[in-house]
PDB file of C-alpha atoms in Angstrom:
ATOM      1  CA  UNK A   1     -18.582 -17.166 -35.030  1.00  0.00           C
ATOM      2  CA  UNK A   2     -21.167 -19.446 -33.488  1.00  0.00           C
ATOM      3  CA  UNK A   3     -23.669 -18.052 -31.008  1.00  0.00           C
ATOM      4  CA  UNK A   4     -22.011 -20.113 -28.266  1.00  0.00           C
ATOM      5  CA  UNK A   5     -18.784 -18.194 -28.805  1.00  0.00           C
ATOM      6  CA  UNK A   6     -20.381 -14.778 -28.443  1.00  0.00           C
ATOM      7  CA  UNK A   7     -21.656 -15.075 -24.894  1.00  0.00           C
ATOM      8  CA  UNK A   8     -25.096 -13.940 -26.084  1.00  0.00           C
ATOM      9  CA  UNK A   9     -28.148 -15.924 -24.993  1.00  0.00           C
ATOM     10  CA  UNK A  10     -31.309 -15.582 -27.113  1.00  0.00           C
ATOM     11  CA  UNK A  11     -34.288 -13.995 -25.339  1.00  0.00           C
ATOM     12  CA  UNK A  12     -37.854 -14.318 -26.650  1.00  0.00           C
ATOM     13  CA  UNK A  13     -40.679 -11.776 -26.392  1.00  0.00           C
ATOM     14  CA  UNK A  14     -42.207 -13.330 -23.256  1.00  0.00           C
ATOM     15  CA  UNK A  15     -38.911 -13.234 -21.374  1.00  0.00           C
ATOM     16  CA  UNK A  16     -38.288  -9.638 -22.436  1.00  0.00           C
ATOM     17  CA  UNK A  17     -41.719  -8.649 -21.161  1.00  0.00           C
ATOM     18  CA  UNK A  18     -41.157 -10.480 -17.851  1.00  0.00           C
ATOM     19  CA  UNK A  19     -37.772  -8.830 -17.394  1.00  0.00           C
ATOM     20  CA  UNK A  20     -39.186  -5.385 -18.103  1.00  0.00           C
ATOM     21  CA  UNK A  21     -41.913  -5.985 -15.529  1.00  0.00           C
ATOM     22  CA  UNK A  22     -39.408  -7.207 -12.937  1.00  0.00           C
ATOM     23  CA  UNK A  23     -37.200  -4.158 -13.589  1.00  0.00           C
ATOM     24  CA  UNK A  24     -40.216  -1.848 -13.306  1.00  0.00           C
ATOM     25  CA  UNK A  25     -39.311  -0.253 -16.605  1.00  0.00           C
ATOM     26  CA  UNK A  26     -35.649   0.352 -15.742  1.00  0.00           C
ATOM     27  CA  UNK A  27     -32.809  -1.169 -17.817  1.00  0.00           C
ATOM     28  CA  UNK A  28     -30.923  -4.227 -16.594  1.00  0.00           C
ATOM     29  CA  UNK A  29     -27.731  -3.057 -14.897  1.00  0.00           C
ATOM     30  CA  UNK A  30     -26.111  -6.282 -13.700  1.00  0.00           C
ATOM     31  CA  UNK A  31     -24.555  -8.922 -15.971  1.00  0.00           C
ATOM     32  CA  UNK A  32     -22.469 -11.996 -15.175  1.00  0.00           C
ATOM     33  CA  UNK A  33     -19.871 -11.067 -17.795  1.00  0.00           C
ATOM     34  CA  UNK A  34     -19.399  -8.156 -20.191  1.00  0.00           C
ATOM     35  CA  UNK A  35     -22.548  -6.514 -21.477  1.00  0.00           C
ATOM     36  CA  UNK A  36     -24.384  -8.366 -24.274  1.00  0.00           C
ATOM     37  CA  UNK A  37     -24.045  -5.209 -26.404  1.00  0.00           C
ATOM     38  CA  UNK A  38     -20.252  -5.371 -26.224  1.00  0.00           C
ATOM     39  CA  UNK A  39     -20.301  -9.126 -26.821  1.00  0.00           C
ATOM     40  CA  UNK A  40     -22.206  -8.494 -30.065  1.00  0.00           C
ATOM     41  CA  UNK A  41     -20.705  -5.206 -31.351  1.00  0.00           C
ATOM     42  CA  UNK A  42     -17.191  -5.651 -29.893  1.00  0.00           C
ATOM     43  CA  UNK A  43     -17.165  -1.928 -29.118  1.00  0.00           C
ATOM     44  CA  UNK A  44     -14.412  -2.308 -26.537  1.00  0.00           C
ATOM     45  CA  UNK A  45     -12.202  -3.810 -29.254  1.00  0.00           C
ATOM     46  CA  UNK A  46     -13.131  -1.198 -31.851  1.00  0.00           C
ATOM     47  CA  UNK A  47     -12.104   1.613 -29.529  1.00  0.00           C
ATOM     48  CA  UNK A  48      -8.611   0.187 -29.074  1.00  0.00           C
ATOM     49  CA  UNK A  49      -7.820   0.362 -32.806  1.00  0.00           C
ATOM     50  CA  UNK A  50      -7.111   4.108 -32.969  1.00  0.00           C
ATOM     51  CA  UNK A  51      -3.342   4.185 -32.535  1.00  0.00           C
ATOM     52  CA  UNK A  52      -2.096   7.574 -33.706  1.00  0.00           C
ATOM     53  CA  UNK A  53       1.504   8.291 -34.698  1.00  0.00           C
ATOM     54  CA  UNK A  54       1.617  11.845 -33.376  1.00  0.00           C
ATOM     55  CA  UNK A  55       0.280  13.893 -30.490  1.00  0.00           C
ATOM     56  CA  UNK A  56      -1.633  16.154 -32.858  1.00  0.00           C
ATOM     57  CA  UNK A  57      -5.334  15.923 -31.890  1.00  0.00           C
ATOM     58  CA  UNK A  58      -6.444  16.242 -35.521  1.00  0.00           C
ATOM     59  CA  UNK A  59      -4.783  12.962 -36.436  1.00  0.00           C
ATOM     60  CA  UNK A  60      -7.449  11.089 -34.469  1.00  0.00           C
ATOM     61  CA  UNK A  61     -10.129  12.427 -36.852  1.00  0.00           C
ATOM     62  CA  UNK A  62      -8.059  11.429 -39.871  1.00  0.00           C
ATOM     63  CA  UNK A  63      -7.405   7.917 -38.538  1.00  0.00           C
ATOM     64  CA  UNK A  64     -10.876   7.152 -37.239  1.00  0.00           C
ATOM     65  CA  UNK A  65     -12.683   8.444 -40.337  1.00  0.00           C
ATOM     66  CA  UNK A  66     -10.331   6.337 -42.470  1.00  0.00           C
ATOM     67  CA  UNK A  67     -11.349   3.319 -40.378  1.00  0.00           C
ATOM     68  CA  UNK A  68     -15.044   4.202 -40.708  1.00  0.00           C
ATOM     69  CA  UNK A  69     -14.598   4.322 -44.477  1.00  0.00           C
ATOM     70  CA  UNK A  70     -12.923   0.908 -44.414  1.00  0.00           C
ATOM     71  CA  UNK A  71     -15.959  -0.508 -42.607  1.00  0.00           C
ATOM     72  CA  UNK A  72     -18.275   1.045 -45.177  1.00  0.00           C
ATOM     73  CA  UNK A  73     -16.164  -0.409 -48.007  1.00  0.00           C
ATOM     74  CA  UNK A  74     -16.556  -3.864 -46.469  1.00  0.00           C
ATOM     75  CA  UNK A  75     -20.276  -3.443 -45.855  1.00  0.00           C
ATOM     76  CA  UNK A  76     -20.899  -2.249 -49.418  1.00  0.00           C
ATOM     77  CA  UNK A  77     -18.895  -5.175 -50.805  1.00  0.00           C
ATOM     78  CA  UNK A  78     -20.987  -7.553 -48.699  1.00  0.00           C
ATOM     79  CA  UNK A  79     -24.209  -6.192 -50.216  1.00  0.00           C
ATOM     80  CA  UNK A  80     -22.881  -6.190 -53.787  1.00  0.00           C
ATOM     81  CA  UNK A  81     -21.727  -9.795 -53.512  1.00  0.00           C
ATOM     82  CA  UNK A  82     -25.189 -10.801 -52.350  1.00  0.00           C
ATOM     83  CA  UNK A  83     -26.794  -8.893 -55.227  1.00  0.00           C
ATOM     84  CA  UNK A  84     -24.380 -10.525 -57.668  1.00  0.00           C
ATOM     85  CA  UNK A  85     -25.304 -13.983 -56.348  1.00  0.00           C
ATOM     86  CA  UNK A  86     -29.021 -13.304 -56.696  1.00  0.00           C
ATOM     87  CA  UNK A  87     -28.677 -11.928 -60.218  1.00  0.00           C
ATOM     88  CA  UNK A  88     -26.738 -15.045 -61.167  1.00  0.00           C
ATOM     89  CA  UNK A  89     -29.792 -17.020 -60.033  1.00  0.00           C
ATOM     90  CA  UNK A  90     -32.162 -14.764 -62.041  1.00  0.00           C
ATOM     91  CA  UNK A  91     -33.629 -13.360 -58.820  1.00  0.00           C
ATOM     92  CA  UNK A  92     -33.850  -9.751 -60.017  1.00  0.00           C
ATOM     93  CA  UNK A  93     -36.548  -8.662 -57.563  1.00  0.00           C
ATOM     94  CA  UNK A  94     -34.643 -10.114 -54.599  1.00  0.00           C
ATOM     95  CA  UNK A  95     -31.407  -8.455 -55.756  1.00  0.00           C
ATOM     96  CA  UNK A  96     -32.977  -4.994 -55.512  1.00  0.00           C
ATOM     97  CA  UNK A  97     -32.903  -5.027 -51.690  1.00  0.00           C
ATOM     98  CA  UNK A  98     -29.118  -5.475 -51.276  1.00  0.00           C
ATOM     99  CA  UNK A  99     -28.515  -3.023 -54.119  1.00  0.00           C
ATOM    100  CA  UNK A 100     -30.637  -0.373 -52.407  1.00  0.00           C
ATOM    101  CA  UNK A 101     -28.873  -1.029 -49.119  1.00  0.00           C
ATOM    102  CA  UNK A 102     -25.525  -0.698 -50.879  1.00  0.00           C
ATOM    103  CA  UNK A 103     -26.551   2.707 -52.245  1.00  0.00           C
ATOM    104  CA  UNK A 104     -27.485   3.839 -48.728  1.00  0.00           C
ATOM    105  CA  UNK A 105     -24.162   2.574 -47.367  1.00  0.00           C
ATOM    106  CA  UNK A 106     -22.376   4.595 -50.053  1.00  0.00           C
ATOM    107  CA  UNK A 107     -24.399   7.601 -48.971  1.00  0.00           C
ATOM    108  CA  UNK A 108     -23.135   7.065 -45.418  1.00  0.00           C
ATOM    109  CA  UNK A 109     -19.607   6.668 -46.775  1.00  0.00           C
ATOM    110  CA  UNK A 110     -19.925  10.008 -48.547  1.00  0.00           C
ATOM    111  CA  UNK A 111     -21.140  11.690 -45.363  1.00  0.00           C
ATOM    112  CA  UNK A 112     -17.940  10.610 -43.594  1.00  0.00           C
ATOM    113  CA  UNK A 113     -15.946  13.138 -45.646  1.00  0.00           C
ATOM    114  CA  UNK A 114     -17.630  15.952 -43.719  1.00  0.00           C
ATOM    115  CA  UNK A 115     -15.583  15.036 -40.669  1.00  0.00           C
ATOM    116  CA  UNK A 116     -12.401  16.027 -42.515  1.00  0.00           C
ATOM    117  CA  UNK A 117     -13.511  19.367 -43.940  1.00  0.00           C
ATOM    118  CA  UNK A 118     -11.563  21.175 -41.224  1.00  0.00           C
ATOM    119  CA  UNK A 119      -8.237  19.891 -42.551  1.00  0.00           C
ATOM    120  CA  UNK A 120      -5.994  22.460 -44.272  1.00  0.00           C
ATOM    121  CA  UNK A 121      -2.501  21.723 -45.629  1.00  0.00           C
ATOM    122  CA  UNK A 122      -1.021  23.099 -42.408  1.00  0.00           C
ATOM    123  CA  UNK A 123      -3.220  20.732 -40.357  1.00  0.00           C
ATOM    124  CA  UNK A 124      -2.305  17.699 -42.473  1.00  0.00           C
ATOM    125  CA  UNK A 125       1.403  18.560 -42.484  1.00  0.00           C
ATOM    126  CA  UNK A 126       1.576  18.203 -38.690  1.00  0.00           C
ATOM    127  CA  UNK A 127       1.454  14.412 -39.034  1.00  0.00           C
ATOM    128  CA  UNK A 128       1.668  13.654 -42.765  1.00  0.00           C
ATOM    129  CA  UNK A 129       5.374  12.790 -42.801  1.00  0.00           C
ATOM    130  CA  UNK A 130       4.813  10.196 -40.056  1.00  0.00           C
ATOM    131  CA  UNK A 131       2.550   8.237 -42.421  1.00  0.00           C
ATOM    132  CA  UNK A 132       5.583   7.339 -44.530  1.00  0.00           C
ATOM    133  CA  UNK A 133       4.328   5.748 -47.753  1.00  0.00           C
ATOM    134  CA  UNK A 134       0.959   4.876 -46.222  1.00  0.00           C
ATOM    135  CA  UNK A 135      -1.890   5.878 -48.504  1.00  0.00           C
ATOM    136  CA  UNK A 136      -5.563   5.169 -49.077  1.00  0.00           C
ATOM    137  CA  UNK A 137      -4.407   3.905 -52.471  1.00  0.00           C
ATOM    138  CA  UNK A 138      -3.295   0.800 -50.573  1.00  0.00           C
ATOM    139  CA  UNK A 139      -6.764  -0.078 -49.229  1.00  0.00           C
ATOM    140  CA  UNK A 140      -7.420  -3.693 -50.174  1.00  0.00           C
ATOM    141  CA  UNK A 141     -11.127  -3.409 -49.367  1.00  0.00           C
ATOM    142  CA  UNK A 142     -11.482  -0.378 -51.634  1.00  0.00           C
ATOM    143  CA  UNK A 143      -9.882  -2.447 -54.418  1.00  0.00           C
ATOM    144  CA  UNK A 144     -12.428  -5.195 -53.692  1.00  0.00           C
ATOM    145  CA  UNK A 145     -15.162  -2.591 -54.129  1.00  0.00           C
ATOM    146  CA  UNK A 146     -13.735  -1.336 -57.414  1.00  0.00           C
ATOM    147  CA  UNK A 147     -13.384  -4.878 -58.769  1.00  0.00           C
ATOM    148  CA  UNK A 148     -16.974  -5.703 -57.796  1.00  0.00           C
ATOM    149  CA  UNK A 149     -18.149  -2.593 -59.650  1.00  0.00           C
ATOM    150  CA  UNK A 150     -16.199  -3.639 -62.755  1.00  0.00           C
ATOM    151  CA  UNK A 151     -13.246  -1.242 -62.412  1.00  0.00           C
ATOM    152  CA  UNK A 152     -10.506  -3.841 -62.792  1.00  0.00           C
ATOM    153  CA  UNK A 153      -6.773  -3.173 -63.163  1.00  0.00           C
ATOM    154  CA  UNK A 154      -4.655  -6.309 -62.608  1.00  0.00           C
ATOM    155  CA  UNK A 155      -1.523  -4.374 -61.625  1.00  0.00           C
ATOM    156  CA  UNK A 156      -3.258  -2.851 -58.607  1.00  0.00           C
ATOM    157  CA  UNK A 157      -3.092  -6.073 -56.594  1.00  0.00           C
ATOM    158  CA  UNK A 158       0.730  -6.036 -56.681  1.00  0.00           C
ATOM    159  CA  UNK A 159       1.197  -3.959 -53.479  1.00  0.00           C
ATOM    160  CA  UNK A 160      -0.354  -6.831 -51.480  1.00  0.00           C
ATOM    161  CA  UNK A 161       2.017  -9.640 -52.511  1.00  0.00           C
ATOM    162  CA  UNK A 162       3.617  -9.713 -49.051  1.00  0.00           C
ATOM    163  CA  UNK A 163       0.160 -10.287 -47.495  1.00  0.00           C
ATOM    164  CA  UNK A 164      -0.816 -13.701 -48.920  1.00  0.00           C
ATOM    165  CA  UNK A 165      -4.384 -13.829 -47.583  1.00  0.00           C
ATOM    166  CA  UNK A 166      -5.172 -10.301 -48.782  1.00  0.00           C
ATOM    167  CA  UNK A 167      -3.472 -10.878 -52.120  1.00  0.00           C
ATOM    168  CA  UNK A 168      -5.295 -14.164 -52.741  1.00  0.00           C
ATOM    169  CA  UNK A 169      -8.656 -12.559 -51.929  1.00  0.00           C
ATOM    170  CA  UNK A 170      -7.951  -9.745 -54.370  1.00  0.00           C
ATOM    171  CA  UNK A 171      -6.783 -12.176 -57.047  1.00  0.00           C
ATOM    172  CA  UNK A 172     -10.022 -14.124 -56.614  1.00  0.00           C
ATOM    173  CA  UNK A 173     -12.036 -10.895 -56.936  1.00  0.00           C
ATOM    174  CA  UNK A 174     -10.063  -9.918 -60.014  1.00  0.00           C
ATOM    175  CA  UNK A 175     -10.843 -13.212 -61.774  1.00  0.00           C
ATOM    176  CA  UNK A 176     -14.474 -13.399 -60.636  1.00  0.00           C
ATOM    177  CA  UNK A 177     -17.351 -11.811 -62.554  1.00  0.00           C
ATOM    178  CA  UNK A 178     -18.054  -8.269 -61.425  1.00  0.00           C
ATOM    179  CA  UNK A 179     -21.572  -7.200 -60.550  1.00  0.00           C
ATOM    180  CA  UNK A 180     -21.805  -5.642 -64.016  1.00  0.00           C
ATOM    181  CA  UNK A 181     -20.637  -8.883 -65.647  1.00  0.00           C
ATOM    182  CA  UNK A 182     -23.470 -10.691 -63.879  1.00  0.00           C
ATOM    183  CA  UNK A 183     -25.922  -8.041 -65.091  1.00  0.00           C
ATOM    184  CA  UNK A 184     -24.735  -8.541 -68.682  1.00  0.00           C
ATOM    185  CA  UNK A 185     -25.146 -12.307 -68.359  1.00  0.00           C
ATOM    186  CA  UNK A 186     -28.640 -11.786 -66.985  1.00  0.00           C
ATOM    187  CA  UNK A 187     -29.596  -9.566 -69.923  1.00  0.00           C
ATOM    188  CA  UNK A 188     -28.260 -12.148 -72.368  1.00  0.00           C
ATOM    189  CA  UNK A 189     -30.336 -14.879 -70.683  1.00  0.00           C
ATOM    190  CA  UNK A 190     -33.385 -12.639 -70.981  1.00  0.00           C
ATOM    191  CA  UNK A 191     -32.880 -12.448 -74.747  1.00  0.00           C
ATOM    192  CA  UNK A 192     -31.187  -9.071 -75.089  1.00  0.00           C
ATOM    193  CA  UNK A 193     -28.456  -8.647 -77.713  1.00  0.00           C
ATOM    194  CA  UNK A 194     -25.391  -8.523 -75.469  1.00  0.00           C
ATOM    195  CA  UNK A 195     -22.278  -9.111 -77.646  1.00  0.00           C
ATOM    196  CA  UNK A 196     -20.909 -12.633 -77.213  1.00  0.00           C
ATOM    197  CA  UNK A 197     -17.324 -11.350 -77.155  1.00  0.00           C
ATOM    198  CA  UNK A 198     -18.180  -9.144 -74.191  1.00  0.00           C
ATOM    199  CA  UNK A 199     -19.398 -12.152 -72.238  1.00  0.00           C
ATOM    200  CA  UNK A 200     -16.424 -14.313 -73.254  1.00  0.00           C
ATOM    201  CA  UNK A 201     -13.669 -11.757 -72.559  1.00  0.00           C
ATOM    202  CA  UNK A 202     -10.938 -12.104 -69.919  1.00  0.00           C
ATOM    203  CA  UNK A 203     -12.698 -11.190 -66.656  1.00  0.00           C
ATOM    204  CA  UNK A 204      -9.555  -9.602 -65.235  1.00  0.00           C
ATOM    205  CA  UNK A 205     -10.095  -6.727 -67.654  1.00  0.00           C
ATOM    206  CA  UNK A 206     -12.943  -4.202 -67.429  1.00  0.00           C
ATOM    207  CA  UNK A 207     -15.825  -4.448 -69.866  1.00  0.00           C
ATOM    208  CA  UNK A 208     -15.478  -1.797 -72.548  1.00  0.00           C
ATOM    209  CA  UNK A 209     -18.569   0.390 -73.122  1.00  0.00           C
ATOM    210  CA  UNK A 210     -20.770  -1.213 -75.752  1.00  0.00           C
ATOM    211  CA  UNK A 211     -23.328   0.417 -78.085  1.00  0.00           C
ATOM    212  CA  UNK A 212     -25.234  -2.877 -78.115  1.00  0.00           C
ATOM    213  CA  UNK A 213     -25.523  -2.882 -74.304  1.00  0.00           C
ATOM    214  CA  UNK A 214     -26.607   0.751 -74.453  1.00  0.00           C
ATOM    215  CA  UNK A 215     -29.426  -0.236 -76.824  1.00  0.00           C
ATOM    216  CA  UNK A 216     -30.447  -3.019 -74.418  1.00  0.00           C
ATOM    217  CA  UNK A 217     -31.057  -0.435 -71.696  1.00  0.00           C
ATOM    218  CA  UNK A 218     -32.933   1.861 -74.068  1.00  0.00           C
ATOM    219  CA  UNK A 219     -35.253  -1.050 -74.833  1.00  0.00           C
ATOM    220  CA  UNK A 220     -35.637  -1.963 -71.145  1.00  0.00           C
ATOM    221  CA  UNK A 221     -36.551   1.585 -70.146  1.00  0.00           C
ATOM    222  CA  UNK A 222     -39.305   1.845 -72.748  1.00  0.00           C
ATOM    223  CA  UNK A 223     -41.526  -0.139 -70.388  1.00  0.00           C
ATOM    224  CA  UNK A 224     -42.148   2.105 -67.385  1.00  0.00           C
ATOM    225  CA  UNK A 225     -44.570  -0.328 -65.737  1.00  0.00           C
ATOM    226  CA  UNK A 226     -44.126  -1.314 -62.080  1.00  0.00           C
ATOM    227  CA  UNK A 227     -43.564  -4.968 -63.026  1.00  0.00           C
ATOM    228  CA  UNK A 228     -40.521  -4.187 -65.186  1.00  0.00           C
ATOM    229  CA  UNK A 229     -37.934  -5.434 -62.720  1.00  0.00           C
ATOM    230  CA  UNK A 230     -35.077  -4.874 -65.162  1.00  0.00           C
ATOM    231  CA  UNK A 231     -35.894  -1.165 -65.252  1.00  0.00           C
ATOM    232  CA  UNK A 232     -35.890  -1.119 -61.445  1.00  0.00           C
ATOM    233  CA  UNK A 233     -32.544  -2.906 -61.582  1.00  0.00           C
ATOM    234  CA  UNK A 234     -31.207  -0.208 -63.892  1.00  0.00           C
ATOM    235  CA  UNK A 235     -32.292   2.510 -61.474  1.00  0.00           C
ATOM    236  CA  UNK A 236     -30.751   0.723 -58.470  1.00  0.00           C
ATOM    237  CA  UNK A 237     -27.472   0.330 -60.339  1.00  0.00           C
ATOM    238  CA  UNK A 238     -27.568   3.971 -61.457  1.00  0.00           C
ATOM    239  CA  UNK A 239     -27.922   5.087 -57.845  1.00  0.00           C
ATOM    240  CA  UNK A 240     -24.888   3.011 -56.851  1.00  0.00           C
ATOM    241  CA  UNK A 241     -22.897   4.438 -59.753  1.00  0.00           C
ATOM    242  CA  UNK A 242     -23.865   7.980 -58.801  1.00  0.00           C
ATOM    243  CA  UNK A 243     -23.069   7.535 -55.107  1.00  0.00           C
ATOM    244  CA  UNK A 244     -19.715   5.927 -55.922  1.00  0.00           C
ATOM    245  CA  UNK A 245     -18.912   8.764 -58.323  1.00  0.00           C
ATOM    246  CA  UNK A 246     -19.782  11.253 -55.581  1.00  0.00           C
ATOM    247  CA  UNK A 247     -17.368   9.480 -53.217  1.00  0.00           C
ATOM    248  CA  UNK A 248     -14.535   9.746 -55.731  1.00  0.00           C
ATOM    249  CA  UNK A 249     -15.291  13.421 -56.313  1.00  0.00           C
ATOM    250  CA  UNK A 250     -15.329  14.142 -52.585  1.00  0.00           C
ATOM    251  CA  UNK A 251     -12.034  12.261 -52.236  1.00  0.00           C
ATOM    252  CA  UNK A 252     -10.575  14.542 -54.879  1.00  0.00           C
ATOM    253  CA  UNK A 253     -11.875  17.677 -53.139  1.00  0.00           C
ATOM    254  CA  UNK A 254     -10.661  16.506 -49.716  1.00  0.00           C
ATOM    255  CA  UNK A 255      -7.200  15.861 -51.183  1.00  0.00           C
ATOM    256  CA  UNK A 256      -7.105  19.293 -52.801  1.00  0.00           C
ATOM    257  CA  UNK A 257      -8.165  20.871 -49.519  1.00  0.00           C
ATOM    258  CA  UNK A 258      -5.567  19.043 -47.449  1.00  0.00           C
ATOM    259  CA  UNK A 259      -2.536  19.014 -49.767  1.00  0.00           C
ATOM    260  CA  UNK A 260      -3.212  20.907 -52.986  1.00  0.00           C
ATOM    261  CA  UNK A 261      -1.338  19.408 -55.928  1.00  0.00           C
ATOM    262  CA  UNK A 262       1.484  17.831 -53.897  1.00  0.00           C
ATOM    263  CA  UNK A 263       2.463  14.212 -54.720  1.00  0.00           C
ATOM    264  CA  UNK A 264       0.479  11.580 -52.815  1.00  0.00           C
ATOM    265  CA  UNK A 265       1.997   9.820 -49.801  1.00  0.00           C
ATOM    266  CA  UNK A 266       1.804   6.496 -51.640  1.00  0.00           C
ATOM    267  CA  UNK A 267       3.908   7.722 -54.568  1.00  0.00           C
ATOM    268  CA  UNK A 268       1.043   8.693 -56.899  1.00  0.00           C
ATOM    269  CA  UNK A 269       0.481  12.074 -58.484  1.00  0.00           C
ATOM    270  CA  UNK A 270      -2.106  12.864 -55.824  1.00  0.00           C
ATOM    271  CA  UNK A 271      -4.857  15.019 -57.310  1.00  0.00           C
ATOM    272  CA  UNK A 272      -3.780  14.224 -60.889  1.00  0.00           C
ATOM    273  CA  UNK A 273      -4.095  10.483 -60.190  1.00  0.00           C
ATOM    274  CA  UNK A 274      -7.551  10.920 -58.687  1.00  0.00           C
ATOM    275  CA  UNK A 275      -8.705  12.993 -61.649  1.00  0.00           C
ATOM    276  CA  UNK A 276      -7.655  10.249 -64.059  1.00  0.00           C
ATOM    277  CA  UNK A 277      -9.389   7.629 -61.925  1.00  0.00           C
ATOM    278  CA  UNK A 278     -12.639   9.588 -62.001  1.00  0.00           C
ATOM    279  CA  UNK A 279     -12.737   9.312 -65.784  1.00  0.00           C
ATOM    280  CA  UNK A 280     -13.622   5.602 -65.437  1.00  0.00           C
ATOM    281  CA  UNK A 281     -17.396   5.543 -65.023  1.00  0.00           C
ATOM    282  CA  UNK A 282     -19.195   2.697 -63.274  1.00  0.00           C
ATOM    283  CA  UNK A 283     -21.918   1.071 -65.441  1.00  0.00           C
ATOM    284  CA  UNK A 284     -21.345   3.582 -68.296  1.00  0.00           C
ATOM    285  CA  UNK A 285     -24.098   2.340 -70.622  1.00  0.00           C
ATOM    286  CA  UNK A 286     -26.728   3.140 -68.011  1.00  0.00           C
ATOM    287  CA  UNK A 287     -25.765   6.784 -68.422  1.00  0.00           C
ATOM    288  CA  UNK A 288     -25.057   6.976 -72.151  1.00  0.00           C
ATOM    289  CA  UNK A 289     -28.351   5.192 -72.914  1.00  0.00           C
ATOM    290  CA  UNK A 290     -30.311   8.082 -71.383  1.00  0.00           C
ATOM    291  CA  UNK A 291     -29.606  10.232 -74.407  1.00  0.00           C
ATOM    292  CA  UNK A 292     -31.784   7.923 -76.533  1.00  0.00           C
ATOM    293  CA  UNK A 293     -34.464   7.092 -73.967  1.00  0.00           C
TER     294      UNK A 293
END
């Protein structure tokens, strides 16, 4: 949206100082339209999006925390796409900033689980049936995040076929290089022995763990100097992998706490499905390489 459409008028430092002096240190209380804060953040819109299906007060926590997680998924995807773009342009140093931000966003995402630690099976059962087949499994933005991290499964875009815009965006993400694919291309351009077949594979499939890529990281980590940007890249990626793994683990524990081993609302095996999903590690060679470092 253009600035003209927001209702926000830029204010420079001199005008801010003059306004503060005129207000004698008090905040401005009169505005011609809605407050500039609401025009920018759209808080009044955000607070209309919590439409519960039951009168159980606990459902509000479940719904709002789910929405908070959706926002964090989108924010993390935004940062990872920027990092991917910069790595594609060989800007390793510049890519570290969005990667570090992404790790912090994942940390915030993980903290959101704490707001659901009160939920027992009895608490969840008061509104669970009203959710029908609704499930976090159906989060398109979470799928975007998985695809960006290299966890690609083509069949998982099928639930979105009746939502053309969402489906097309997921199909594009499925066929685009993941962040890890861009890292592998970067290493190959820097002269590391990344297997050609790994770079030429169908991008809709995940990259299989490679001993050659593992050896690339062992070689990179030998140089512990501050100017080794590839080593710093490895550490930034490791932090993202660890934070994402923590989120999946906390999802598993929250599911066990709220419903035990019951089938998931979306038709999955619930806990069993999540346990299988956790077996797929993000950036696996960064972890396996540590044995030989």
